[in-house]
PDB file of C-alpha atoms and ligand atoms in Angstrom:
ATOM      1  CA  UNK A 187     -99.618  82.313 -55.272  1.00 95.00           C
ATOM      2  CA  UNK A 188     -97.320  79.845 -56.768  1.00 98.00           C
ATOM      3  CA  UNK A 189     -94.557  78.605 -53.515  1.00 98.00           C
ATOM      4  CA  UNK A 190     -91.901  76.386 -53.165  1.00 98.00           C
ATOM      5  CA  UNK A 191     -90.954  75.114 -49.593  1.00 98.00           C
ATOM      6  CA  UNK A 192     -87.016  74.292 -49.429  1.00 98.00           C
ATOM      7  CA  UNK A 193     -84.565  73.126 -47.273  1.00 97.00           C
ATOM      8  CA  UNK A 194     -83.039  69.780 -45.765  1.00 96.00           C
ATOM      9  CA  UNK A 195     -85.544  66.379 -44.402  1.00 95.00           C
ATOM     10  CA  UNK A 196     -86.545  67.387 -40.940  1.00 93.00           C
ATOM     11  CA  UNK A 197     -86.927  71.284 -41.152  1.00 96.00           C
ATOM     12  CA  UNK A 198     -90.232  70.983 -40.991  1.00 93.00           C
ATOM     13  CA  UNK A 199     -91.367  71.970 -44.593  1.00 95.00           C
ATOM     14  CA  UNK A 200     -94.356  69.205 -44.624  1.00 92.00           C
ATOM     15  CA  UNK A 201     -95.813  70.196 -41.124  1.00 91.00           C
ATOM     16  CA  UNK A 202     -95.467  74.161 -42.140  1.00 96.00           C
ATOM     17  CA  UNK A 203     -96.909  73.452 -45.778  1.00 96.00           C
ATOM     18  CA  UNK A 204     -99.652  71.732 -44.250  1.00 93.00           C
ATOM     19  CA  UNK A 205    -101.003  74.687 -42.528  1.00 95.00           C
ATOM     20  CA  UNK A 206    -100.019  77.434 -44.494  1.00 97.00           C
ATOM     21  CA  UNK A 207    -102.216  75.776 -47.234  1.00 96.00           C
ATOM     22  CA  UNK A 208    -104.777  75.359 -44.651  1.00 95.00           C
ATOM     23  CA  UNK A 209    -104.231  78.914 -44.050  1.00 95.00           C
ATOM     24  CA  UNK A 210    -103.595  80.338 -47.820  1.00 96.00           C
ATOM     25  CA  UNK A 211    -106.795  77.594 -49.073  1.00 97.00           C
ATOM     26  CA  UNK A 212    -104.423  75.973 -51.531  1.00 97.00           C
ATOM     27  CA  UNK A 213    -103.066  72.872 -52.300  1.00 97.00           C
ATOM     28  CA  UNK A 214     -99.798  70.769 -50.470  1.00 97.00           C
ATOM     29  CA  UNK A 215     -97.807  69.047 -53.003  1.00 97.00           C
ATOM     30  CA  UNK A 216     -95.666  66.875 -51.546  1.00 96.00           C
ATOM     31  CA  UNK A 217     -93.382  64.491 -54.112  1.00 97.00           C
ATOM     32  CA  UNK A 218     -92.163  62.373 -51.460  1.00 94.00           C
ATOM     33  CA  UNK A 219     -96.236  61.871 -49.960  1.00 92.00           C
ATOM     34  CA  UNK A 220     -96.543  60.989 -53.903  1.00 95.00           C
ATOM     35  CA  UNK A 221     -94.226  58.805 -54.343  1.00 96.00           C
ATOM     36  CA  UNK A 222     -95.101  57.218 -50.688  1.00 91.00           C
ATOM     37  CA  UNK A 223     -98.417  56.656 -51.961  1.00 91.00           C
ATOM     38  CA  UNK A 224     -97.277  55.380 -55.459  1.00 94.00           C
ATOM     39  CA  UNK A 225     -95.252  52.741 -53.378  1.00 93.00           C
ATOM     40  CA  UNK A 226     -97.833  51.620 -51.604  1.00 91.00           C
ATOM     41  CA  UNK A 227    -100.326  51.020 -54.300  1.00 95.00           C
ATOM     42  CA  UNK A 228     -97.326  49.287 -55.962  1.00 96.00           C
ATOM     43  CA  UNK A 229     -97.938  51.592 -59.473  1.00 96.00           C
ATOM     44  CA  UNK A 230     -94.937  51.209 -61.767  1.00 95.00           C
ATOM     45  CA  UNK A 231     -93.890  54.854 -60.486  1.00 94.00           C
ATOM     46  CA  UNK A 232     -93.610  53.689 -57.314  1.00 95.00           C
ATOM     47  CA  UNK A 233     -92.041  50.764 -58.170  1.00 94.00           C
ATOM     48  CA  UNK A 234     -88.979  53.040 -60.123  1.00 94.00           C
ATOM     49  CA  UNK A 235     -88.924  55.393 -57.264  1.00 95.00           C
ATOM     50  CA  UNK A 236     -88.383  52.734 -54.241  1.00 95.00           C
ATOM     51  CA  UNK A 237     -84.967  51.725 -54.300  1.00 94.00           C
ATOM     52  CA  UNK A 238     -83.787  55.045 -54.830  1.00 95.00           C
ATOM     53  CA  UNK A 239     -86.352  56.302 -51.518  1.00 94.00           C
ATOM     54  CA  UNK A 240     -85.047  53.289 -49.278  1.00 91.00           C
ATOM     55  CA  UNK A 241     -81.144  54.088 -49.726  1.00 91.00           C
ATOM     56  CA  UNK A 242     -81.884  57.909 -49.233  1.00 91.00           C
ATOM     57  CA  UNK A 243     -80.831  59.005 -52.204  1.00 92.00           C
ATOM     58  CA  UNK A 244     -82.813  61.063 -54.915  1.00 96.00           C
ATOM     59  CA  UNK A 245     -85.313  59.460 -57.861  1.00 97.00           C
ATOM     60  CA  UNK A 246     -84.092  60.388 -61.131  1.00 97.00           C
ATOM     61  CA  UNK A 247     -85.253  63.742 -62.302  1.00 97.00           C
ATOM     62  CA  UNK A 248     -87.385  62.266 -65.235  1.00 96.00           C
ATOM     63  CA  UNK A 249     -89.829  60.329 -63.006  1.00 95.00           C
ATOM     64  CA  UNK A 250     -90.389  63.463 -60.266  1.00 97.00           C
ATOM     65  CA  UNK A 251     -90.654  66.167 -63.279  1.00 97.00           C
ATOM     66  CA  UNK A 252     -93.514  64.233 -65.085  1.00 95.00           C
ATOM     67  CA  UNK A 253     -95.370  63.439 -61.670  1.00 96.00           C
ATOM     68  CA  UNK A 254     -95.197  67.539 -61.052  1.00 98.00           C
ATOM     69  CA  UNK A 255     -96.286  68.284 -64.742  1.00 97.00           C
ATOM     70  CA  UNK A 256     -98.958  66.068 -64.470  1.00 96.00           C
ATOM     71  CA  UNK A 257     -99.942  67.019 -60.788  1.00 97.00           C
ATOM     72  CA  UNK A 258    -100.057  71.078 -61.760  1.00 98.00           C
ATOM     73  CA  UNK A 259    -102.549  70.662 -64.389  1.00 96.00           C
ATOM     74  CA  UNK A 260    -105.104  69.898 -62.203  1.00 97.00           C
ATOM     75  CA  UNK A 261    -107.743  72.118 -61.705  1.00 97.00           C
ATOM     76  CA  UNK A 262    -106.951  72.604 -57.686  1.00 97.00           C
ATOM     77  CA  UNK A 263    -103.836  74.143 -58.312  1.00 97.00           C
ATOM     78  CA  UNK A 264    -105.499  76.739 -60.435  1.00 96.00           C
ATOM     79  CA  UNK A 265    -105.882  79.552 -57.702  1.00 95.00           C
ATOM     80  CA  UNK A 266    -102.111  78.503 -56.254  1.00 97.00           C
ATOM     81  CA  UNK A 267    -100.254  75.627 -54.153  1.00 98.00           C
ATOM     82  CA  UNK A 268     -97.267  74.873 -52.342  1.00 98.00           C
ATOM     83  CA  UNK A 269     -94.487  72.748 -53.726  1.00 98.00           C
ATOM     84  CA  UNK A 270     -93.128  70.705 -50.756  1.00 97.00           C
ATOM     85  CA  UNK A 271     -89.803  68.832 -51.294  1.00 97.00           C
ATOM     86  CA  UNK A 272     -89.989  70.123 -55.542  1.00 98.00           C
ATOM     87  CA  UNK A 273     -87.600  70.672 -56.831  1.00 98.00           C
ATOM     88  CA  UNK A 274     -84.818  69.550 -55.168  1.00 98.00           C
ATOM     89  CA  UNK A 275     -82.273  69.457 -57.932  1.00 98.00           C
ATOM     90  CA  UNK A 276     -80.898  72.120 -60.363  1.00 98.00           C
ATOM     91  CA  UNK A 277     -82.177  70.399 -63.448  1.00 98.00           C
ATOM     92  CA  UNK A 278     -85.721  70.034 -61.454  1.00 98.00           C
ATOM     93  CA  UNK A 279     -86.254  73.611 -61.217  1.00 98.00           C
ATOM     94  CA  UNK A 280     -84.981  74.647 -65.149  1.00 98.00           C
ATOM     95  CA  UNK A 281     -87.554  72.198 -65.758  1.00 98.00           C
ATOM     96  CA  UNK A 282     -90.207  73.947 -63.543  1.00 98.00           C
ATOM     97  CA  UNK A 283     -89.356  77.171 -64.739  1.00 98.00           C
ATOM     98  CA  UNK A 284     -91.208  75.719 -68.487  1.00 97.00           C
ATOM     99  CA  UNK A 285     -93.842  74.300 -66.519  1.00 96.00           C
ATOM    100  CA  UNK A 286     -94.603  76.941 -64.044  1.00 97.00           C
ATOM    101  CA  UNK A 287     -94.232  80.266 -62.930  1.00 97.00           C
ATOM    102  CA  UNK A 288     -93.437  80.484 -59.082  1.00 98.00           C
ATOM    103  CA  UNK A 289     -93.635  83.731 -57.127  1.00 97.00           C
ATOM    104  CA  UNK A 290     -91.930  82.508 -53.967  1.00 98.00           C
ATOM    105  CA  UNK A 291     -89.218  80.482 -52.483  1.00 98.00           C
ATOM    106  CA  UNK A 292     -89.337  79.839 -49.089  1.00 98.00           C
ATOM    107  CA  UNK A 293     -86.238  78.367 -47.537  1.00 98.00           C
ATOM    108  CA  UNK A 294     -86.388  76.543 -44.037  1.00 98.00           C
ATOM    109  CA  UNK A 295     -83.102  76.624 -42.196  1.00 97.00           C
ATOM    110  CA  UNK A 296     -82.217  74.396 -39.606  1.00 96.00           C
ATOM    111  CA  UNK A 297     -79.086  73.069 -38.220  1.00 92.00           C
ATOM    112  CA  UNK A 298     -77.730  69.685 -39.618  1.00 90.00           C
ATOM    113  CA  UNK A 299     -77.162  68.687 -35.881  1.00 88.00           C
ATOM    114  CA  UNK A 300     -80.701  69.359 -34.585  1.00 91.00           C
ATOM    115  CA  UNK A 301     -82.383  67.963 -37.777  1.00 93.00           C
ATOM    116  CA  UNK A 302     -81.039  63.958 -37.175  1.00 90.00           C
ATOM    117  CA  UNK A 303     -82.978  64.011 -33.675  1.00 87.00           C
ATOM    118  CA  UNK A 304     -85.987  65.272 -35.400  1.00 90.00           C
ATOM    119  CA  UNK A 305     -85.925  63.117 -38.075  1.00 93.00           C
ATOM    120  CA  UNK A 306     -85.268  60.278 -35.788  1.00 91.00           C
ATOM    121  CA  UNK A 307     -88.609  60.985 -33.990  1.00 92.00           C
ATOM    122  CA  UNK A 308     -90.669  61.335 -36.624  1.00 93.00           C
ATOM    123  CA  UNK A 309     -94.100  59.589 -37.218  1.00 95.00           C
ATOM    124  CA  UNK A 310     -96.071  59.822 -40.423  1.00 92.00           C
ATOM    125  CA  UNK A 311     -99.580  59.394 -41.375  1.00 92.00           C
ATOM    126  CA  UNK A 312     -99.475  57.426 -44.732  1.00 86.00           C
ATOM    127  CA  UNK A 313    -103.042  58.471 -45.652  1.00 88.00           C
ATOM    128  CA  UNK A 314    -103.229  62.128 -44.785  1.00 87.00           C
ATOM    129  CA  UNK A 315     -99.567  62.989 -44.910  1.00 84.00           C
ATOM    130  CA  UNK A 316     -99.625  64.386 -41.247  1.00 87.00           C
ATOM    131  CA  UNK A 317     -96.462  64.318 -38.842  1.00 89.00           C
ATOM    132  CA  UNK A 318     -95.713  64.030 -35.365  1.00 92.00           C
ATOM    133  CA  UNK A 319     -92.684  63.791 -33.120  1.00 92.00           C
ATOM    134  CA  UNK A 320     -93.431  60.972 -30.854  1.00 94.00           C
ATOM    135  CA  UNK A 321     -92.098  63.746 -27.854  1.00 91.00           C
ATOM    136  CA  UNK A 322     -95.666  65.047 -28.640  1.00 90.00           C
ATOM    137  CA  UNK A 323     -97.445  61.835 -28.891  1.00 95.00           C
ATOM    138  CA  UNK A 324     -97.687  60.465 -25.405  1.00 94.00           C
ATOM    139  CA  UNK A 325     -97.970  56.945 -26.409  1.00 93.00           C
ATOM    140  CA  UNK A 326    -100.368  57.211 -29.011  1.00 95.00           C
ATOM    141  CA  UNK A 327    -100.003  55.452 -32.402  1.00 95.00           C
ATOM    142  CA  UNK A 328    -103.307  56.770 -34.137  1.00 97.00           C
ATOM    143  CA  UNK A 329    -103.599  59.883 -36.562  1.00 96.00           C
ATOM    144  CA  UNK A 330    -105.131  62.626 -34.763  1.00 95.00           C
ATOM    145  CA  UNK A 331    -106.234  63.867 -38.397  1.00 92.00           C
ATOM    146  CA  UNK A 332    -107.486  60.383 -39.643  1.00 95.00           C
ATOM    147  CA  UNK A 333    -107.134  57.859 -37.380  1.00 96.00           C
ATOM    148  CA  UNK A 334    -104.873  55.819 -39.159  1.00 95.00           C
ATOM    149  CA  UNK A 335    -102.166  53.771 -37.358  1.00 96.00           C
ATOM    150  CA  UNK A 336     -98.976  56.058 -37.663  1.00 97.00           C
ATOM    151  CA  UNK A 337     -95.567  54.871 -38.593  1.00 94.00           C
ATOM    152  CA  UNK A 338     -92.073  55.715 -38.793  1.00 94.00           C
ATOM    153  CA  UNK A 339     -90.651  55.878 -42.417  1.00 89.00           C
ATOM    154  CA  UNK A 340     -88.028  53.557 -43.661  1.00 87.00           C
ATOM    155  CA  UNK A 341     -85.889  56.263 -44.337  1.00 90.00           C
ATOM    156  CA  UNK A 342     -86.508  58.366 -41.296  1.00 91.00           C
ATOM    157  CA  UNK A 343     -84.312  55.244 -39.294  1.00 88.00           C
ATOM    158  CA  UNK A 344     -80.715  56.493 -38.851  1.00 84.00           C
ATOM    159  CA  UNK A 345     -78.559  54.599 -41.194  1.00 81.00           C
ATOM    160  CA  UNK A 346     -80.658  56.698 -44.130  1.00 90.00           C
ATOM    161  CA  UNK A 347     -80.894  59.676 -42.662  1.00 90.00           C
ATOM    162  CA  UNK A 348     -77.035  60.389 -43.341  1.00 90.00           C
ATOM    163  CA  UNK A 349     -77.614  59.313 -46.899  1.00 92.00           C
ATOM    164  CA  UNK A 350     -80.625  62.231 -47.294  1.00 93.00           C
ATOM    165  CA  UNK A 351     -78.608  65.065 -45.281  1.00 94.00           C
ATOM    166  CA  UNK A 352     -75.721  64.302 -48.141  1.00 94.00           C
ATOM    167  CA  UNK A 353     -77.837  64.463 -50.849  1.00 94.00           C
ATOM    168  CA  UNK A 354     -79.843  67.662 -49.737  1.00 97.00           C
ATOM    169  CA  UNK A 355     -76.353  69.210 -49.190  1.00 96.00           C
ATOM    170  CA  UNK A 356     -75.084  68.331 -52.653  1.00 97.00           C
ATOM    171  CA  UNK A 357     -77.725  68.224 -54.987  1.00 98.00           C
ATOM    172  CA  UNK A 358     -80.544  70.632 -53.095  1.00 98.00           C
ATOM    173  CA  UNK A 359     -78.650  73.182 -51.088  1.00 97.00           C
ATOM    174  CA  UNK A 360     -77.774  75.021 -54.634  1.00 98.00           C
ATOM    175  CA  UNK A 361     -81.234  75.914 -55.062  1.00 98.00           C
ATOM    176  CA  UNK A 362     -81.013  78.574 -52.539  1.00 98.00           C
ATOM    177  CA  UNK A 363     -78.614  80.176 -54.533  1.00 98.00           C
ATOM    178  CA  UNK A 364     -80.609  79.462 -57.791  1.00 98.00           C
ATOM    179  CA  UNK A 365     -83.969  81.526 -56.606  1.00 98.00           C
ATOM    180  CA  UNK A 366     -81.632  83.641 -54.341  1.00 98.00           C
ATOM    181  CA  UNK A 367     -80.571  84.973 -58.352  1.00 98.00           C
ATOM    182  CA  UNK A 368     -83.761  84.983 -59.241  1.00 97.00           C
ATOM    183  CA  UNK A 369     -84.979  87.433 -56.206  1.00 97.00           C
ATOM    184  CA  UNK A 370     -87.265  85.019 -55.250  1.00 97.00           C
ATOM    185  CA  UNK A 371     -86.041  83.668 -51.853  1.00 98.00           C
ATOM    186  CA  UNK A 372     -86.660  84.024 -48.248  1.00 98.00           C
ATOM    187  CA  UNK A 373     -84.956  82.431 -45.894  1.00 98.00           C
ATOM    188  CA  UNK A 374     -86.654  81.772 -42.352  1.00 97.00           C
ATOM    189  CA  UNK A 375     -85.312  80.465 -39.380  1.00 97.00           C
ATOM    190  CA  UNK A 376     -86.858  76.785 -38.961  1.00 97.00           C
ATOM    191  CA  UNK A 377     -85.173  76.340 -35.335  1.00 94.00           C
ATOM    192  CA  UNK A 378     -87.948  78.053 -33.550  1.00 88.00           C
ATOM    193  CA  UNK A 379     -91.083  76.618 -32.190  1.00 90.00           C
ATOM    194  CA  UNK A 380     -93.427  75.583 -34.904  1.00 92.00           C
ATOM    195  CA  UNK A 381     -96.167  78.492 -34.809  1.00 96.00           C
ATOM    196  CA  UNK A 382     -93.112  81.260 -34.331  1.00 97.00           C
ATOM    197  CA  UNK A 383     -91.929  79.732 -37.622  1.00 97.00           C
ATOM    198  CA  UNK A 384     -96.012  79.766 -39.097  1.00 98.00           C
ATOM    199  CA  UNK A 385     -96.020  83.518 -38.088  1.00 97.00           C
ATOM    200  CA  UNK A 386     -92.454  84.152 -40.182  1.00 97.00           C
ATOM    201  CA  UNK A 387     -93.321  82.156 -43.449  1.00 98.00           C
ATOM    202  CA  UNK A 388     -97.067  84.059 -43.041  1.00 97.00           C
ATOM    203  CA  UNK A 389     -95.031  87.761 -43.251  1.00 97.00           C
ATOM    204  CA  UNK A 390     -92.806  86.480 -45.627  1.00 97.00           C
ATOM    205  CA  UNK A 391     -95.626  86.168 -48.160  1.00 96.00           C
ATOM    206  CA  UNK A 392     -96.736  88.878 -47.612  1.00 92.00           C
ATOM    207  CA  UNK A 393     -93.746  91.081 -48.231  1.00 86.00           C
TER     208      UNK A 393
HETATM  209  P1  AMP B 100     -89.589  63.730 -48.547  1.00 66.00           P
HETATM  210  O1  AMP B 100     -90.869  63.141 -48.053  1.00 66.00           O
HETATM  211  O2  AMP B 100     -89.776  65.049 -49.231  1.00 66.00           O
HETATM  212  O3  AMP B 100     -88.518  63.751 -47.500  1.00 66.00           O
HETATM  213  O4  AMP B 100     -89.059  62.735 -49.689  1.00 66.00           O
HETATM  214  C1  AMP B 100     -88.735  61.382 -49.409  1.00 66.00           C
HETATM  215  C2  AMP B 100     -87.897  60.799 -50.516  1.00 66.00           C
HETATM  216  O5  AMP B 100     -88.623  60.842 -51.748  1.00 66.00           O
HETATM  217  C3  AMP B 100     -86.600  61.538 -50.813  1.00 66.00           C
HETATM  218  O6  AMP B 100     -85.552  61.135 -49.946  1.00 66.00           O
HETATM  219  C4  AMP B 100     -86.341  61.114 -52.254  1.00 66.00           C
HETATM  220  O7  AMP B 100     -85.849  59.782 -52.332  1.00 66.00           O
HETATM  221  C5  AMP B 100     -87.741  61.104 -52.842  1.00 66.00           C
HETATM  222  N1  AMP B 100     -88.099  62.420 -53.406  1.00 66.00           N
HETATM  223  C6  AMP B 100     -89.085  63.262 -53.001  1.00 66.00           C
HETATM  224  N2  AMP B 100     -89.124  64.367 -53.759  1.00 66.00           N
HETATM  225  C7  AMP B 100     -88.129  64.238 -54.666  1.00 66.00           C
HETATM  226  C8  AMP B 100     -87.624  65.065 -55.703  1.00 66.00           C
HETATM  227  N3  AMP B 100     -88.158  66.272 -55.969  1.00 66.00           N
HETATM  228  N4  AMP B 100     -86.584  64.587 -56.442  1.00 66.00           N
HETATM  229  C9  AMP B 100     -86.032  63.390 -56.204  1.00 66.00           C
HETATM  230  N5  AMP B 100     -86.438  62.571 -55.220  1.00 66.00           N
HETATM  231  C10 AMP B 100     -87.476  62.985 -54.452  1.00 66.00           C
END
């Protein structure tokens, strides 16, 4: 099964791709883990992609739909995967539609008001892509998954986060409407506690 995870930063799409892949045996494909990663190792991707990342804004759809092409022709996406944070503009999914053929769009909907306090508590694992709230972490700064020192993204701190809640509202919001069309979508409420919401993505597979 081919999936797309949408909906704004902070509903939770990573940490609910994460296991439903664990779940489903398929891949996570997360552009923004990508282009974290592409950062770090300083590739000229990553270089391209930063300034855009650290103001909160979107990377040009040219870089992000040639990282996905290249990404879905690997041979672990041949029995399925999710696409987390892809596409998140218009032109993005016309493009995926030549690349790929998706057979479900599952939108996570959360509050604008209860995402800035979730974002704003966020820590990330930079190798494994894991996520905590640091309400969960009692003190701890280590990656239960990996053991690697967590940290709190650059544009998780809160003069970004506006910048990213704009952006999803004007450029990614009309994607619900786009698959909506397409009788694709499923829209789940993201404002329950995490395995509730696990349970609700889970049936809406399977309808
Ligand atoms: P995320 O980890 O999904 O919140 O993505 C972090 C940042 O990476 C976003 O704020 C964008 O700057 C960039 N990014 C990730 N995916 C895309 C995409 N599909 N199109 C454009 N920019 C993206």
């Amino acid at each position: 099964m081919n999936i797309i995870f949408l909906g704004p930063p902070g509903a939770g799409k990573g940490t609910q791709a994460q296991k439903i892949c664990a779940a489903l045996n398929i891949p996570q494909i997360s552009t923004g883990d990508m282009l974290r990663r592409a950062i770090a190792e300083k590739t000229p991707t990553g270089l391209k992609a930063k300034s855009y990342m650290d103001a909160g804004g979107l990377v040009p759809d040219d870089v992000i739909i040639d990282i996905v092409r290249d990404r879905l022709q690997a041979d672990d996406c041949a029995q399925g995967y999710i696409l987390d944070g892809f596409p998140r503009t218009v032109p993005q999914a016309e493009a995926l539609e030549g690349i790929a053929q998706i057979d479900k769009v599952v939108e996570i909907a959360v509050p604008d008001e209860k995402l800035v306090a979730r974002i704003s508590g966020r820590r990330v694992c930079l190798k494994c892509g894991a996520t905590y709230h640091v309400s969960m972490l009692d003190g701890k700064t280590t990656c239960d998954a990996c053991g690697e020192t967590l940290i709190q993204r650059d544009d998780d701190k809160p003069e970004t986060v506006q910048n990213r809640l704009v952006a999803y509202h004007a450029k990614t919001a009309p994607l619900v409407d786009f698959y909506r069309a397409r009788g694709k979508l499923a829209t789940i409420d993201g404002d329950g506690g995490m395995e509730k919401v696990f349970a609700d993505i889970l049936e809406a597979l399977k309808a």
